[in-house]
Tab-separated table of C-alpha atoms in Angstrom:
chain	number	residue	atom	x	y	z
B	189	UNK	CA	0.053	-0.028	-0.081
B	190	UNK	CA	1.775	3.349	-1.247
B	191	UNK	CA	0.950	6.455	0.878
B	192	UNK	CA	1.860	10.074	0.277
B	193	UNK	CA	2.760	12.131	3.281
B	194	UNK	CA	2.561	15.794	2.799
B	195	UNK	CA	4.121	17.417	5.870
B	196	UNK	CA	6.657	20.260	6.095
B	197	UNK	CA	7.709	19.708	9.725
B	198	UNK	CA	10.916	17.607	9.678
B	199	UNK	CA	10.263	15.985	13.048
B	200	UNK	CA	6.639	15.100	12.549
B	201	UNK	CA	7.417	13.929	9.031
B	202	UNK	CA	10.196	11.523	10.035
B	203	UNK	CA	8.162	10.102	12.905
B	204	UNK	CA	5.237	9.547	10.857
B	205	UNK	CA	7.116	8.033	7.932
B	206	UNK	CA	8.646	5.569	10.373
B	207	UNK	CA	5.497	4.650	11.831
B	208	UNK	CA	3.812	4.150	8.494
B	209	UNK	CA	6.714	2.084	7.359
B	210	UNK	CA	6.706	-0.040	10.596
B	211	UNK	CA	2.937	-0.501	9.865
B	212	UNK	CA	3.985	-2.063	6.251
B	213	UNK	CA	3.081	0.925	4.158
B	214	UNK	CA	5.512	2.182	1.365
B	215	UNK	CA	5.712	5.949	2.019
B	216	UNK	CA	6.702	8.826	-0.095
B	217	UNK	CA	7.196	12.180	1.735
B	218	UNK	CA	7.028	15.653	0.136
B	219	UNK	CA	7.228	19.046	2.222
B	220	UNK	CA	5.231	21.634	0.171
B	221	UNK	CA	1.862	21.972	-1.451
B	222	UNK	CA	3.115	22.529	-5.210
B	223	UNK	CA	5.145	19.268	-5.174
B	224	UNK	CA	2.283	17.317	-3.594
B	225	UNK	CA	0.110	18.780	-6.360
B	226	UNK	CA	2.279	17.553	-9.084
B	227	UNK	CA	2.955	13.998	-7.403
B	228	UNK	CA	-0.720	13.455	-7.107
B	229	UNK	CA	-1.337	14.025	-10.945
B	230	UNK	CA	0.248	10.695	-11.140
B	231	UNK	CA	-2.197	8.518	-9.349
B	232	UNK	CA	0.317	6.211	-7.891
B	233	UNK	CA	-0.757	6.409	-4.210
B	234	UNK	CA	-3.528	4.760	-2.474
B	235	UNK	CA	-3.803	7.407	0.277
B	236	UNK	CA	-2.767	10.788	1.360
B	237	UNK	CA	-1.869	12.043	4.477
B	238	UNK	CA	-2.002	15.901	4.264
B	239	UNK	CA	-0.948	18.724	6.452
B	240	UNK	CA	-2.850	22.062	5.920
B	241	UNK	CA	-0.138	24.649	6.902
B	242	UNK	CA	2.160	24.038	3.944
B	243	UNK	CA	4.834	26.404	2.491
B	244	UNK	CA	3.899	27.858	-1.257
B	245	UNK	CA	0.327	26.238	-1.569
B	246	UNK	CA	-1.920	25.657	1.220
B	247	UNK	CA	-3.149	22.258	2.069
B	248	UNK	CA	-6.695	23.056	1.530
B	249	UNK	CA	-5.892	24.393	-2.013
B	250	UNK	CA	-4.154	21.049	-2.739
B	251	UNK	CA	-7.166	19.449	-1.690
B	252	UNK	CA	-9.651	21.533	-3.640
B	253	UNK	CA	-7.653	21.156	-6.823
B	254	UNK	CA	-7.259	17.403	-6.180
B	255	UNK	CA	-11.093	16.929	-5.967
B	256	UNK	CA	-11.776	19.380	-8.778
B	257	UNK	CA	-9.504	17.261	-11.097
B	258	UNK	CA	-11.767	14.205	-10.160
B	259	UNK	CA	-9.099	12.460	-8.109
B	260	UNK	CA	-10.979	10.405	-5.411
B	261	UNK	CA	-7.771	9.206	-3.605
B	262	UNK	CA	-8.528	8.886	0.140
B	263	UNK	CA	-7.263	11.803	1.910
B	264	UNK	CA	-6.721	12.105	5.786
B	265	UNK	CA	-5.985	15.644	6.791
B	266	UNK	CA	-3.376	15.909	9.649
B	267	UNK	CA	-3.009	19.346	11.100
B	268	UNK	CA	-2.702	21.662	13.995
B	269	UNK	CA	-5.778	23.531	13.040
B	270	UNK	CA	-8.212	22.470	15.588
B	271	UNK	CA	-11.250	24.867	15.283
B	272	UNK	CA	-14.582	23.601	14.314
B	273	UNK	CA	-14.676	25.847	11.268
B	274	UNK	CA	-11.326	24.439	10.083
B	275	UNK	CA	-12.691	20.902	10.332
B	276	UNK	CA	-15.838	21.840	8.551
B	277	UNK	CA	-13.960	23.591	5.749
B	278	UNK	CA	-11.466	20.525	5.456
B	279	UNK	CA	-14.047	18.054	5.020
B	280	UNK	CA	-16.233	20.118	2.741
B	281	UNK	CA	-13.196	20.473	0.584
B	282	UNK	CA	-13.126	16.858	0.093
B	283	UNK	CA	-11.193	15.258	2.999
B	284	UNK	CA	-12.294	11.747	3.998
B	285	UNK	CA	-11.197	12.454	7.772
B	286	UNK	CA	-9.447	15.068	9.774
B	287	UNK	CA	-7.047	14.535	12.520
B	288	UNK	CA	-5.616	17.124	14.834
B	289	UNK	CA	-1.893	17.244	15.966
B	290	UNK	CA	-0.703	15.916	18.124
B	291	UNK	CA	-2.141	12.531	17.554
B	292	UNK	CA	-1.420	9.084	18.664
B	293	UNK	CA	0.149	6.911	15.960
B	294	UNK	CA	-2.295	4.054	16.729
B	295	UNK	CA	-5.281	6.420	15.973
B	296	UNK	CA	-3.709	7.691	12.862
B	297	UNK	CA	-3.222	4.046	11.581
B	298	UNK	CA	-6.772	3.175	12.481
B	299	UNK	CA	-8.334	6.123	10.613
B	300	UNK	CA	-6.023	5.470	7.785
B	301	UNK	CA	-7.161	2.006	7.451
B	302	UNK	CA	-10.796	3.099	7.720
B	303	UNK	CA	-10.741	5.379	4.639
B	304	UNK	CA	-8.691	3.007	2.720
B	305	UNK	CA	-11.494	0.404	3.504
B	306	UNK	CA	-14.275	2.752	2.481
B	307	UNK	CA	-12.514	3.790	-0.775
B	308	UNK	CA	-12.494	0.038	-1.486
B	309	UNK	CA	-16.014	-0.556	-0.811
B	310	UNK	CA	-15.229	-2.712	2.279
B	311	UNK	CA	-17.251	-1.959	5.440
B	312	UNK	CA	-15.858	-4.810	7.554
B	313	UNK	CA	-12.425	-4.533	9.136
B	314	UNK	CA	-11.232	-7.616	7.420
B	315	UNK	CA	-10.583	-8.007	3.681
B	316	UNK	CA	-11.826	-11.426	2.380
B	317	UNK	CA	-12.808	-13.140	-0.913
B	318	UNK	CA	-14.800	-15.813	1.176
B	319	UNK	CA	-11.849	-18.137	1.326
B	320	UNK	CA	-8.930	-15.921	2.361
B	321	UNK	CA	-9.150	-13.282	4.775
B	322	UNK	CA	-6.595	-10.564	5.922
B	323	UNK	CA	-6.711	-8.269	9.164
B	324	UNK	CA	-4.888	-4.991	8.396
B	325	UNK	CA	-4.845	-4.200	12.034
B	326	UNK	CA	-2.990	-7.235	13.007
B	327	UNK	CA	-1.495	-8.391	9.795
B	328	UNK	CA	-2.811	-12.020	10.276
B	329	UNK	CA	-4.054	-13.859	7.355
B	330	UNK	CA	-6.500	-16.803	7.402
B	331	UNK	CA	-7.376	-19.438	5.042
B	332	UNK	CA	-9.576	-21.943	6.446
B	333	UNK	CA	-7.942	-23.284	9.717
B	334	UNK	CA	-4.530	-21.750	8.976
B	335	UNK	CA	-3.755	-18.430	10.561
B	336	UNK	CA	-0.363	-16.730	9.885
B	337	UNK	CA	1.191	-13.309	10.757
B	338	UNK	CA	2.552	-11.916	7.684
B	339	UNK	CA	5.803	-9.899	7.175
B	340	UNK	CA	5.511	-6.295	6.173
B	341	UNK	CA	5.935	-6.910	2.454
B	342	UNK	CA	3.881	-10.267	2.464
B	343	UNK	CA	1.310	-8.141	3.934
B	344	UNK	CA	1.254	-5.184	1.500
B	345	UNK	CA	1.324	-7.664	-1.587
B	346	UNK	CA	-1.687	-9.723	-0.326
B	347	UNK	CA	-3.440	-6.531	0.743
B	348	UNK	CA	-3.136	-5.206	-2.801
B	349	UNK	CA	-4.448	-8.409	-4.233
B	350	UNK	CA	-7.402	-8.622	-1.756
B	351	UNK	CA	-8.629	-4.953	-2.365
B	352	UNK	CA	-9.222	-6.020	-5.874
B	353	UNK	CA	-10.168	-9.797	-5.992
B	354	UNK	CA	-10.396	-10.923	-9.424
B	355	UNK	CA	-8.269	-8.395	-10.879
B	356	UNK	CA	-4.852	-9.090	-12.456
B	357	UNK	CA	-2.051	-6.948	-10.848
B	358	UNK	CA	1.047	-6.788	-12.813
B	359	UNK	CA	4.702	-7.316	-11.439
B	360	UNK	CA	5.223	-3.373	-11.819
B	361	UNK	CA	1.876	-2.751	-9.979
B	362	UNK	CA	2.530	-4.794	-7.205
B	363	UNK	CA	6.148	-3.371	-6.854
B	364	UNK	CA	4.555	0.131	-6.681
B	365	UNK	CA	2.435	-1.152	-3.666
B	366	UNK	CA	5.367	-2.271	-1.590
B	367	UNK	CA	8.220	0.124	-2.420
B	368	UNK	CA	8.704	3.810	-1.689
B	369	UNK	CA	10.489	6.335	-4.082
B	370	UNK	CA	13.906	5.874	-2.218
B	371	UNK	CA	13.816	2.018	-1.952
B	372	UNK	CA	15.473	-0.167	-4.169
B	373	UNK	CA	13.571	-2.792	-5.821
B	374	UNK	CA	15.025	-6.176	-5.125
B	375	UNK	CA	15.252	-8.622	-8.081
B	376	UNK	CA	12.509	-11.304	-8.074
B	377	UNK	CA	11.130	-9.987	-4.904
B	378	UNK	CA	7.410	-10.605	-5.949
B	379	UNK	CA	8.059	-14.198	-6.797
B	380	UNK	CA	9.822	-14.623	-3.227
B	381	UNK	CA	6.906	-13.042	-1.576
B	382	UNK	CA	4.246	-15.023	-3.429
B	383	UNK	CA	6.105	-18.136	-2.739
B	384	UNK	CA	6.200	-17.599	0.940
B	385	UNK	CA	2.592	-16.712	1.122
B	386	UNK	CA	1.526	-19.716	-0.616
B	387	UNK	CA	3.802	-21.801	1.521
B	388	UNK	CA	2.051	-20.475	4.577
B	389	UNK	CA	-1.514	-20.165	3.492
B	390	UNK	CA	-1.776	-22.688	0.602
B	391	UNK	CA	-0.410	-23.039	-3.037
B	392	UNK	CA	-3.969	-22.038	-4.475
B	393	UNK	CA	-4.534	-18.671	-2.708
B	394	UNK	CA	-2.805	-16.735	-5.411
B	395	UNK	CA	-3.259	-17.554	-9.098
B	396	UNK	CA	-0.492	-16.746	-11.809
B	397	UNK	CA	-1.951	-15.535	-15.022
B	398	UNK	CA	0.934	-16.272	-17.389
B	399	UNK	CA	2.464	-13.203	-19.035
B	400	UNK	CA	0.008	-10.957	-17.337
B	401	UNK	CA	0.518	-11.071	-13.390
B	402	UNK	CA	-1.208	-12.366	-10.305
B	403	UNK	CA	-4.683	-12.337	-8.499
B	404	UNK	CA	-6.801	-13.842	-6.160
B	405	UNK	CA	-10.367	-15.423	-6.679
B	406	UNK	CA	-13.473	-12.908	-6.605
B	407	UNK	CA	-15.421	-13.090	-3.629
B	408	UNK	CA	-17.449	-16.261	-3.062
């Protein structure tokens, strides 16, 4: 899962990046509104954490332009602006949620999981296709009676597939979900991760569509 963090405060940005990486997210961090606006045009992120008090272009303006362009990527505003009017304005401009600094990391992660679920049309906290289920909070996967806690990258790969059961994701698409900008893509990492997931949960959980990519079955 690829997250864009838009935060100009170095200490908050660093701490938030570490927390997100520890929670198995790939994180790209930018520090001003103009850069955020350009990056968001690429459509490579599955959610955005957006500060409002940004240099150059205010976060509300970033949000306004994003929604005017028809981009529905989930946005969680993280800001020190705690007035009711500020919250109303942020939500009316198109934010999916609003979190006031300072915040607890666990609450940030829970709110992030919630907006991602809603974007994918999943009301329940678990992702499932009827045979295989994944808990984003604990990183545990279940297939039948087998329950396994996944590594960060195993979780990211399986999460990407279960968000779109029945859809084929290419190697490049899967790599985009598990690596940030400054991380070196390891050779054959997708093959290694899929092999590990099949070993833990069963050979049939992930299907290889030759020449195209990988998928999990649609919901039963």
